[in-house]
Amino acid sequence: MNARESWGITTNLGATALAVAAQRAAETAQQDPLVRDEFAAILVAAVDEPGWQAMARGDLSWMSPEDDLGRRTAKTGREYVATRTVFFDDFCASATEAGIEQVVILAAGLDARAYRLPCLSGIHVYEIDQPAVQVFKESTLTAHGVAPVADIHPVAIDLRDDHWPMALTEAGWDEAMPTAWLAEGLLPYLTSDEHDQLFRTVTNLSAADSRLAAEVYHHATNHFGEERLERWRVGAAEIDDALGVDVDVTAFIKHKDVSDTASWLTNHGWAAESLDSRNEMARLGRPIPTDLIDSAPASSLVTAVLRGLPPDD
């Protein structure tokens, strides 16, 4: 990806943030949702494009009633997003219960945790993302009279810009305090070199007892082999056609770059643990249907705690 490239909420990677918000809104609309994010629908509606709003309703009325496979595939994709949302929500609760008072969300997109999670009340939350994405989210929620529960600090900068740590510090982040770092919906779009550089920077910035949570796709071939990626690409294209939207997440995934995040963290001073998202979906009562196991989204959900000073790299 061109380091000089930027985007708004309906273009490039900005559209992937919009798609995830639509999925969170769709889950919230269910009778017994795994998560409740009432702000997601507000953000999607602000785009004023019928396709996105149809996805956000969560009723699948935009799909053919005869397309049972497509409907079950769409449902499983929504439940995957809900499962990873639960994972990161729980991570925030665990981190704040442990006494951490500052959270950094890397490539925050349309994440509304600073607005909806009681555990973040009074916590300093730093959201890093493209300027246009930041402006869209803040202006939309403000226009609806929505105020954050956290002490929110937008950091309008591209993570590929080497100056993002400086921008984070200028926003008020304190390097002497432990930090909870969130990397959700980010790592699949990084090359191995970009992955290692990001975590090297995060490690160097982190005080002892800092925590980290990451959604990891591209390190495991059993998650993103060519066949699985192609099945996902075809399914996504069908959904895009049905909705009249244009977002091909797979076009941005660096699936040929192999980086094992948990191992990298373990080798650089972190105590890391990894969960398989498929097991988490089953644990939360949303198991993947057997015939969709080879095509449904699958990732590792990694948590880590920094023990002592990181070793020199």
Short mmCIF file of C-alpha atoms in Angstrom, two decimals:
data_model
loop_
_atom_site.label_atom_id
_atom_site.label_comp_id
_atom_site.label_asym_id
_atom_site.label_seq_id
_atom_site.Cartn_x
_atom_site.Cartn_y
_atom_site.Cartn_z
CA MET A 1 0.00 0.00 0.00
CA ASN A 2 1.28 3.43 -0.93
CA ALA A 3 2.47 5.18 2.24
CA ARG A 4 1.17 8.49 0.89
CA GLU A 5 -2.31 7.10 0.26
CA SER A 6 -5.15 8.35 2.44
CA TRP A 7 -8.87 7.68 2.56
CA GLY A 8 -12.23 8.72 3.91
CA ILE A 9 -14.96 6.57 5.39
CA THR A 10 -16.32 5.22 2.08
CA THR A 11 -13.04 4.61 0.26
CA ASN A 12 -10.17 2.16 0.56
CA LEU A 13 -9.68 0.84 4.12
CA GLY A 14 -12.17 3.41 5.40
CA ALA A 15 -14.91 1.34 3.81
CA THR A 16 -13.79 -1.71 5.79
CA ALA A 17 -14.40 0.26 9.00
CA LEU A 18 -17.85 1.14 7.70
CA ALA A 19 -18.58 -2.51 6.92
CA VAL A 20 -17.59 -3.57 10.44
CA ALA A 21 -19.78 -0.85 11.95
CA ALA A 22 -22.68 -2.13 9.81
CA GLN A 23 -22.05 -5.63 11.16
CA ARG A 24 -22.04 -4.38 14.75
CA ALA A 25 -25.29 -2.52 14.08
CA ALA A 26 -26.78 -5.67 12.54
CA GLU A 27 -25.84 -7.72 15.59
CA THR A 28 -27.27 -5.09 17.91
CA ALA A 29 -30.57 -5.38 16.03
CA GLN A 30 -30.87 -9.10 16.80
CA GLN A 31 -33.26 -10.40 19.46
CA ASP A 32 -30.43 -11.76 21.62
CA PRO A 33 -27.26 -9.94 20.50
CA LEU A 34 -23.77 -10.75 21.70
CA VAL A 35 -23.00 -7.02 21.79
CA ARG A 36 -24.98 -3.80 21.90
CA ASP A 37 -23.49 -0.89 19.99
CA GLU A 38 -26.27 1.62 19.43
CA PHE A 39 -23.80 4.09 17.96
CA ALA A 40 -22.89 1.85 15.02
CA ALA A 41 -26.24 2.40 13.31
CA ILE A 42 -25.90 6.17 13.77
CA LEU A 43 -22.51 6.15 12.06
CA VAL A 44 -23.68 3.96 9.17
CA ALA A 45 -26.81 6.06 8.63
CA ALA A 46 -24.67 9.20 8.33
CA VAL A 47 -23.16 7.85 5.11
CA ASP A 48 -26.62 7.94 3.50
CA GLU A 49 -26.07 5.00 1.18
CA PRO A 50 -28.94 2.44 1.13
CA GLY A 51 -26.67 -0.58 0.80
CA TRP A 52 -24.81 0.07 4.02
CA GLN A 53 -28.04 0.81 5.88
CA ALA A 54 -29.58 -2.42 4.60
CA MET A 55 -26.63 -4.36 6.02
CA ALA A 56 -26.92 -2.50 9.32
CA ARG A 57 -30.59 -3.47 9.78
CA GLY A 58 -29.53 -7.08 10.30
CA ASP A 59 -32.64 -8.68 8.78
CA LEU A 60 -31.02 -10.00 5.57
CA SER A 61 -34.02 -8.77 3.60
CA TRP A 62 -31.58 -7.64 0.92
CA MET A 63 -30.72 -11.28 0.18
CA SER A 64 -32.76 -13.72 -1.84
CA PRO A 65 -34.93 -15.97 0.40
CA GLU A 66 -33.83 -18.90 -1.79
CA ASP A 67 -30.15 -18.26 -1.11
CA ASP A 68 -29.88 -20.28 2.09
CA LEU A 69 -26.10 -20.65 1.83
CA GLY A 70 -25.60 -16.93 1.30
CA ARG A 71 -27.86 -16.03 4.22
CA ARG A 72 -26.08 -18.43 6.57
CA THR A 73 -22.71 -17.16 5.36
CA ALA A 74 -23.72 -13.55 6.03
CA LYS A 75 -25.03 -14.52 9.47
CA THR A 76 -21.77 -16.27 10.33
CA GLY A 77 -19.74 -13.23 9.22
CA ARG A 78 -21.85 -10.98 11.46
CA GLU A 79 -21.40 -13.35 14.39
CA TYR A 80 -17.64 -13.41 13.83
CA VAL A 81 -17.52 -9.61 14.12
CA ALA A 82 -19.67 -9.82 17.26
CA THR A 83 -17.34 -12.42 18.77
CA ARG A 84 -14.22 -10.36 18.22
CA THR A 85 -16.07 -7.32 19.62
CA VAL A 86 -16.78 -9.27 22.81
CA PHE A 87 -13.11 -10.24 22.97
CA PHE A 88 -11.87 -6.64 22.80
CA ASP A 89 -14.62 -5.38 25.12
CA ASP A 90 -13.60 -7.97 27.71
CA PHE A 91 -9.95 -7.01 27.24
CA CYS A 92 -10.78 -3.38 28.05
CA ALA A 93 -12.66 -4.43 31.17
CA SER A 94 -9.79 -6.66 32.31
CA ALA A 95 -7.19 -3.95 31.67
CA THR A 96 -9.05 -1.26 33.61
CA GLU A 97 -9.78 -3.68 36.45
CA ALA A 98 -6.02 -4.23 36.63
CA GLY A 99 -5.52 -0.49 37.14
CA ILE A 100 -4.58 0.64 33.64
CA GLU A 101 -5.74 4.20 33.06
CA GLN A 102 -4.84 4.79 29.41
CA VAL A 103 -5.93 2.89 26.31
CA VAL A 104 -4.60 3.29 22.77
CA ILE A 105 -6.74 2.04 19.88
CA LEU A 106 -4.59 1.55 16.78
CA ALA A 107 -6.45 2.30 13.53
CA ALA A 108 -9.62 2.96 15.54
CA GLY A 109 -11.97 3.30 12.57
CA LEU A 110 -15.57 3.61 13.78
CA ASP A 111 -14.86 1.95 17.13
CA ALA A 112 -17.28 3.41 19.70
CA ARG A 113 -15.91 1.79 22.86
CA ALA A 114 -15.02 5.18 24.32
CA TYR A 115 -18.72 6.03 24.04
CA ARG A 116 -20.37 2.80 25.16
CA LEU A 117 -18.21 0.83 27.62
CA PRO A 118 -18.81 1.67 31.31
CA CYS A 119 -15.37 0.24 32.16
CA LEU A 120 -13.79 3.11 30.21
CA SER A 121 -15.52 5.82 32.23
CA GLY A 122 -12.86 8.37 33.17
CA ILE A 123 -10.14 6.41 31.33
CA HIS A 124 -7.91 8.23 28.82
CA VAL A 125 -8.61 6.67 25.41
CA TYR A 126 -6.37 7.62 22.47
CA GLU A 127 -7.83 6.79 19.05
CA ILE A 128 -5.34 6.75 16.17
CA ASP A 129 -6.62 6.87 12.60
CA GLN A 130 -6.74 8.83 9.37
CA PRO A 131 -7.87 12.46 9.82
CA ALA A 132 -10.97 12.10 7.60
CA VAL A 133 -12.13 9.03 9.52
CA GLN A 134 -11.64 10.81 12.85
CA VAL A 135 -13.58 13.87 11.71
CA PHE A 136 -16.45 11.76 10.39
CA LYS A 137 -16.90 9.81 13.61
CA GLU A 138 -16.54 12.73 16.00
CA SER A 139 -18.77 15.10 14.01
CA THR A 140 -21.48 12.48 13.47
CA LEU A 141 -21.75 11.45 17.11
CA THR A 142 -21.54 15.04 18.33
CA ALA A 143 -24.37 16.02 15.96
CA HIS A 144 -26.51 13.35 17.63
CA GLY A 145 -25.73 14.65 21.09
CA VAL A 146 -23.54 11.66 21.93
CA ALA A 147 -20.80 12.26 24.48
CA PRO A 148 -18.00 9.79 25.29
CA VAL A 149 -17.90 8.10 28.68
CA ALA A 150 -14.10 8.05 28.44
CA ASP A 151 -11.70 10.98 28.31
CA ILE A 152 -11.20 10.62 24.58
CA HIS A 153 -8.16 11.93 22.66
CA PRO A 154 -8.37 11.69 18.85
CA VAL A 155 -4.94 11.27 17.25
CA ALA A 156 -5.44 12.11 13.59
CA ILE A 157 -2.46 10.47 11.90
CA ASP A 158 -1.68 7.49 9.69
CA LEU A 159 0.00 4.63 11.57
CA ARG A 160 2.40 4.29 8.62
CA ASP A 161 3.72 7.75 9.49
CA ASP A 162 6.85 7.37 11.62
CA HIS A 163 5.75 10.38 13.64
CA TRP A 164 2.66 8.74 15.16
CA PRO A 165 4.35 8.15 18.55
CA MET A 166 5.11 11.88 18.72
CA ALA A 167 1.49 12.70 17.84
CA LEU A 168 0.33 10.29 20.53
CA THR A 169 2.53 11.97 23.13
CA GLU A 170 1.38 15.42 22.05
CA ALA A 171 -2.21 14.27 22.59
CA GLY A 172 -1.40 13.64 26.25
CA TRP A 173 -0.39 9.98 26.36
CA ASP A 174 2.08 9.23 29.19
CA GLU A 175 4.90 6.81 28.36
CA ALA A 176 5.64 6.27 32.06
CA MET A 177 2.24 4.66 32.66
CA PRO A 178 1.14 1.16 31.59
CA THR A 179 -0.96 1.21 28.44
CA ALA A 180 -3.63 -1.09 27.04
CA TRP A 181 -3.12 -1.36 23.26
CA LEU A 182 -5.87 -2.57 20.90
CA ALA A 183 -5.16 -3.80 17.36
CA GLU A 184 -8.52 -4.83 15.92
CA GLY A 185 -9.09 -5.13 12.18
CA LEU A 186 -5.58 -3.88 11.45
CA LEU A 187 -2.95 -6.59 11.17
CA PRO A 188 -4.26 -8.35 8.04
CA TYR A 189 -3.47 -5.20 6.07
CA LEU A 190 0.19 -5.07 7.13
CA THR A 191 3.16 -6.77 5.53
CA SER A 192 5.48 -8.77 7.76
CA ASP A 193 7.92 -5.86 7.91
CA GLU A 194 5.13 -3.43 8.79
CA HIS A 195 3.82 -5.86 11.40
CA ASP A 196 7.21 -6.19 13.09
CA GLN A 197 7.86 -2.45 12.98
CA LEU A 198 4.48 -1.69 14.55
CA PHE A 199 5.00 -4.07 17.44
CA ARG A 200 8.61 -3.00 17.86
CA THR A 201 7.38 0.57 18.27
CA VAL A 202 4.57 -0.43 20.62
CA THR A 203 6.99 -2.47 22.73
CA ASN A 204 9.51 0.37 22.94
CA LEU A 205 6.74 2.77 23.98
CA SER A 206 5.26 0.48 26.62
CA ALA A 207 5.89 0.67 30.34
CA ALA A 208 6.09 -2.58 32.32
CA ASP A 209 2.68 -4.24 32.86
CA SER A 210 1.26 -2.76 29.69
CA ARG A 211 -1.28 -4.99 27.96
CA LEU A 212 -2.09 -5.71 24.34
CA ALA A 213 -4.92 -7.35 22.43
CA ALA A 214 -4.73 -8.17 18.73
CA GLU A 215 -6.84 -9.85 16.08
CA VAL A 216 -4.42 -11.88 13.97
CA TYR A 217 -5.16 -13.38 10.56
CA HIS A 218 -2.13 -13.45 8.38
CA HIS A 219 0.27 -15.39 10.58
CA ALA A 220 -1.52 -18.72 10.15
CA THR A 221 -1.87 -20.53 6.84
CA ASN A 222 -4.79 -22.55 8.22
CA HIS A 223 -6.61 -19.21 8.63
CA PHE A 224 -5.75 -17.59 5.33
CA GLY A 225 -4.69 -20.09 2.74
CA GLU A 226 -5.33 -19.29 -0.92
CA GLU A 227 -8.46 -21.48 -1.12
CA ARG A 228 -10.06 -19.93 1.98
CA LEU A 229 -9.24 -16.44 0.77
CA GLU A 230 -10.73 -17.13 -2.65
CA ARG A 231 -13.95 -18.46 -1.12
CA TRP A 232 -14.14 -15.35 1.03
CA ARG A 233 -13.48 -13.14 -2.02
CA VAL A 234 -16.29 -14.74 -4.02
CA GLY A 235 -18.74 -14.53 -1.12
CA ALA A 236 -17.86 -10.89 -0.46
CA ALA A 237 -18.37 -10.01 -4.12
CA GLU A 238 -21.84 -11.56 -4.06
CA ILE A 239 -22.76 -9.56 -0.96
CA ASP A 240 -21.38 -6.36 -2.48
CA ASP A 241 -23.47 -6.94 -5.62
CA ALA A 242 -26.62 -7.58 -3.60
CA LEU A 243 -26.12 -4.43 -1.52
CA GLY A 244 -24.78 -2.17 -4.25
CA VAL A 245 -21.68 -1.29 -2.23
CA ASP A 246 -18.04 -1.55 -3.20
CA VAL A 247 -15.71 -2.89 -0.55
CA ASP A 248 -13.42 -5.84 -1.20
CA VAL A 249 -11.62 -6.44 2.08
CA THR A 250 -9.57 -9.22 0.55
CA ALA A 251 -7.95 -6.76 -1.88
CA PHE A 252 -6.03 -5.19 1.01
CA ILE A 253 -5.00 -8.33 2.91
CA LYS A 254 -1.30 -9.17 2.93
CA HIS A 255 -1.97 -12.89 3.27
CA LYS A 256 1.35 -13.99 1.76
CA ASP A 257 3.32 -12.27 4.52
CA VAL A 258 3.81 -14.66 7.41
CA SER A 259 4.13 -13.13 10.88
CA ASP A 260 3.32 -15.06 14.05
CA THR A 261 2.22 -12.26 16.38
CA ALA A 262 2.07 -14.32 19.56
CA SER A 263 5.57 -15.70 18.99
CA TRP A 264 6.93 -12.25 18.14
CA LEU A 265 5.52 -10.82 21.35
CA THR A 266 6.81 -13.75 23.43
CA ASN A 267 10.30 -13.22 22.00
CA HIS A 268 10.22 -9.52 22.89
CA GLY A 269 9.33 -9.52 26.56
CA TRP A 270 5.57 -10.12 26.47
CA ALA A 271 3.68 -13.01 28.05
CA ALA A 272 1.24 -13.88 25.26
CA GLU A 273 -1.81 -16.12 24.99
CA SER A 274 -3.80 -16.98 21.87
CA LEU A 275 -7.39 -18.09 21.33
CA ASP A 276 -8.91 -19.44 18.13
CA SER A 277 -11.90 -17.32 17.12
CA ARG A 278 -13.76 -20.44 16.00
CA ASN A 279 -13.58 -21.83 19.52
CA GLU A 280 -14.66 -18.48 20.94
CA MET A 281 -17.68 -18.38 18.63
CA ALA A 282 -18.69 -21.82 19.86
CA ARG A 283 -18.15 -20.81 23.49
CA LEU A 284 -20.43 -17.80 23.03
CA GLY A 285 -23.16 -19.95 21.49
CA ARG A 286 -22.46 -18.97 17.88
CA PRO A 287 -20.71 -22.05 16.44
CA ILE A 288 -19.81 -22.01 12.75
CA PRO A 289 -21.97 -24.45 10.76
CA THR A 290 -19.96 -27.49 9.72
CA ASP A 291 -20.32 -26.81 6.00
CA LEU A 292 -18.97 -23.25 6.46
CA ILE A 293 -15.89 -24.11 8.53
CA ASP A 294 -13.58 -23.82 5.51
CA SER A 295 -14.97 -20.49 4.33
CA ALA A 296 -16.05 -18.52 7.42
CA PRO A 297 -13.73 -15.86 8.88
CA ALA A 298 -11.20 -17.29 11.31
CA SER A 299 -8.48 -15.62 13.34
CA SER A 300 -6.34 -15.85 16.42
CA LEU A 301 -7.29 -13.52 19.26
CA VAL A 302 -4.09 -12.67 21.08
CA THR A 303 -3.59 -11.04 24.48
CA ALA A 304 -0.25 -10.16 26.05
CA VAL A 305 1.25 -8.49 29.11
CA LEU A 306 4.67 -6.82 29.07
CA ARG A 307 6.82 -8.20 31.86
CA GLY A 308 9.70 -5.91 32.86
CA LEU A 309 11.76 -4.00 30.34
CA PRO A 310 11.64 -5.26 26.72
CA PRO A 311 14.86 -6.82 25.42
CA ASP A 312 16.95 -5.01 22.82
CA ASP A 313 15.90 -6.03 19.31
#
